[in-house]
């Protein structure tokens, strides 16, 4: 008795692409809903630091 494994390469590629698209869509929706360009430190660590410094200066 032999064991045969089948895979659908097109379906696997489609699933991978759909997952990546879904993740990107969620990230963009988070940015849109917050109204901020930088929502997390990973979006731009240098820009986040500059933004926080400016915010501290304007707060006094």
Tab-separated table of N, CA and C in Angstrom, residues 9-44:
chain	number	residue	atom	x	y	z
A	9	UNK	N	-0.610	23.724	-5.592
A	9	UNK	CA	0.339	24.831	-5.496
A	9	UNK	C	-0.358	26.170	-5.717
A	10	UNK	N	-1.282	26.213	-6.638
A	10	UNK	CA	-1.997	27.468	-6.895
A	10	UNK	C	-2.785	27.906	-5.668
A	11	UNK	N	-3.434	26.968	-5.013
A	11	UNK	CA	-4.202	27.300	-3.810
A	11	UNK	C	-3.283	27.758	-2.686
A	12	UNK	N	-2.128	27.124	-2.548
A	12	UNK	CA	-1.181	27.531	-1.508
A	12	UNK	C	-0.651	28.938	-1.764
A	13	UNK	N	-0.330	29.251	-3.005
A	13	UNK	CA	0.141	30.599	-3.352
A	13	UNK	C	-0.953	31.635	-3.132
A	14	UNK	N	-2.171	31.291	-3.511
A	14	UNK	CA	-3.293	32.201	-3.310
A	14	UNK	C	-3.508	32.467	-1.831
A	15	UNK	N	-3.437	31.431	-1.024
A	15	UNK	CA	-3.612	31.593	0.424
A	15	UNK	C	-2.523	32.482	1.012
A	16	UNK	N	-1.284	32.279	0.590
A	16	UNK	CA	-0.169	33.102	1.077
A	16	UNK	C	-0.366	34.562	0.693
A	17	UNK	N	-0.761	34.804	-0.555
A	17	UNK	CA	-0.975	36.176	-1.016
A	17	UNK	C	-2.161	36.833	-0.319
A	18	UNK	N	-3.221	36.078	-0.102
A	18	UNK	CA	-4.394	36.625	0.586
A	18	UNK	C	-4.064	36.972	2.038
A	19	UNK	N	-3.252	36.149	2.684
A	19	UNK	CA	-2.850	36.430	4.060
A	19	UNK	C	-2.016	37.704	4.124
A	20	UNK	N	-1.081	37.850	3.200
A	20	UNK	CA	-0.246	39.057	3.167
A	20	UNK	C	-1.097	40.297	2.898
A	21	UNK	N	-2.047	40.188	1.987
A	21	UNK	CA	-2.926	41.308	1.665
A	21	UNK	C	-3.799	41.676	2.851
A	22	UNK	N	-4.301	40.674	3.535
A	22	UNK	CA	-5.139	40.915	4.711
A	22	UNK	C	-4.355	41.612	5.816
A	23	UNK	N	-3.122	41.189	6.036
A	23	UNK	CA	-2.282	41.832	7.052
A	23	UNK	C	-1.992	43.284	6.693
A	24	UNK	N	-1.697	43.544	5.429
A	24	UNK	CA	-1.424	44.907	4.978
A	24	UNK	C	-2.673	45.779	5.100
A	25	UNK	N	-3.822	45.213	4.776
A	25	UNK	CA	-5.075	45.947	4.883
A	25	UNK	C	-5.365	46.308	6.339
A	26	UNK	N	-5.127	45.391	7.256
A	26	UNK	CA	-5.355	45.667	8.677
A	26	UNK	C	-4.430	46.776	9.170
A	27	UNK	N	-3.179	46.750	8.725
A	27	UNK	CA	-2.219	47.783	9.126
A	27	UNK	C	-2.648	49.151	8.599
A	28	UNK	N	-3.071	49.206	7.342
A	28	UNK	CA	-3.504	50.473	6.756
A	28	UNK	C	-4.780	50.985	7.408
A	29	UNK	N	-5.688	50.090	7.747
A	29	UNK	CA	-6.924	50.487	8.415
A	29	UNK	C	-6.630	51.051	9.801
A	30	UNK	N	-5.655	50.474	10.489
A	30	UNK	CA	-5.255	50.989	11.804
A	30	UNK	C	-4.720	52.410	11.676
A	31	UNK	N	-3.907	52.654	10.652
A	31	UNK	CA	-3.373	54.004	10.440
A	31	UNK	C	-4.492	54.987	10.109
A	32	UNK	N	-5.423	54.576	9.257
A	32	UNK	CA	-6.522	55.461	8.878
A	32	UNK	C	-7.424	55.777	10.059
A	33	UNK	N	-7.728	54.774	10.858
A	33	UNK	CA	-8.662	54.985	11.962
A	33	UNK	C	-8.054	55.824	13.074
A	34	UNK	N	-6.733	55.765	13.240
A	34	UNK	CA	-6.096	56.552	14.296
A	34	UNK	C	-5.843	57.989	13.847
A	35	UNK	N	-5.765	58.203	12.548
A	35	UNK	CA	-5.466	59.529	12.035
A	35	UNK	C	-3.997	59.894	12.146
A	36	UNK	N	-3.184	58.939	12.537
A	36	UNK	CA	-1.756	59.189	12.703
A	36	UNK	C	-0.968	58.495	11.608
A	37	UNK	N	0.148	59.105	11.224
A	37	UNK	CA	1.025	58.484	10.240
A	37	UNK	C	1.837	57.369	10.879
A	38	UNK	N	2.211	57.564	12.130
A	38	UNK	CA	2.997	56.572	12.866
A	38	UNK	C	2.131	56.072	14.009
A	39	UNK	N	1.764	54.816	13.977
A	39	UNK	CA	0.928	54.273	15.045
A	39	UNK	C	1.718	53.424	16.020
A	40	UNK	N	2.831	52.872	15.559
A	40	UNK	CA	3.678	52.028	16.409
A	40	UNK	C	5.137	52.358	16.130
A	41	UNK	N	6.002	51.926	17.020
A	41	UNK	CA	7.428	52.188	16.853
A	41	UNK	C	8.017	51.527	15.626
A	42	UNK	N	7.455	50.396	15.208
A	42	UNK	CA	8.003	49.693	14.046
A	42	UNK	C	7.669	50.400	12.739
A	43	UNK	N	6.717	51.345	12.769
A	43	UNK	CA	6.378	52.086	11.552
A	43	UNK	C	7.496	53.036	11.145
A	44	UNK	N	8.303	53.457	12.078
A	44	UNK	CA	9.411	54.371	11.797
A	44	UNK	C	10.026	54.825	13.101
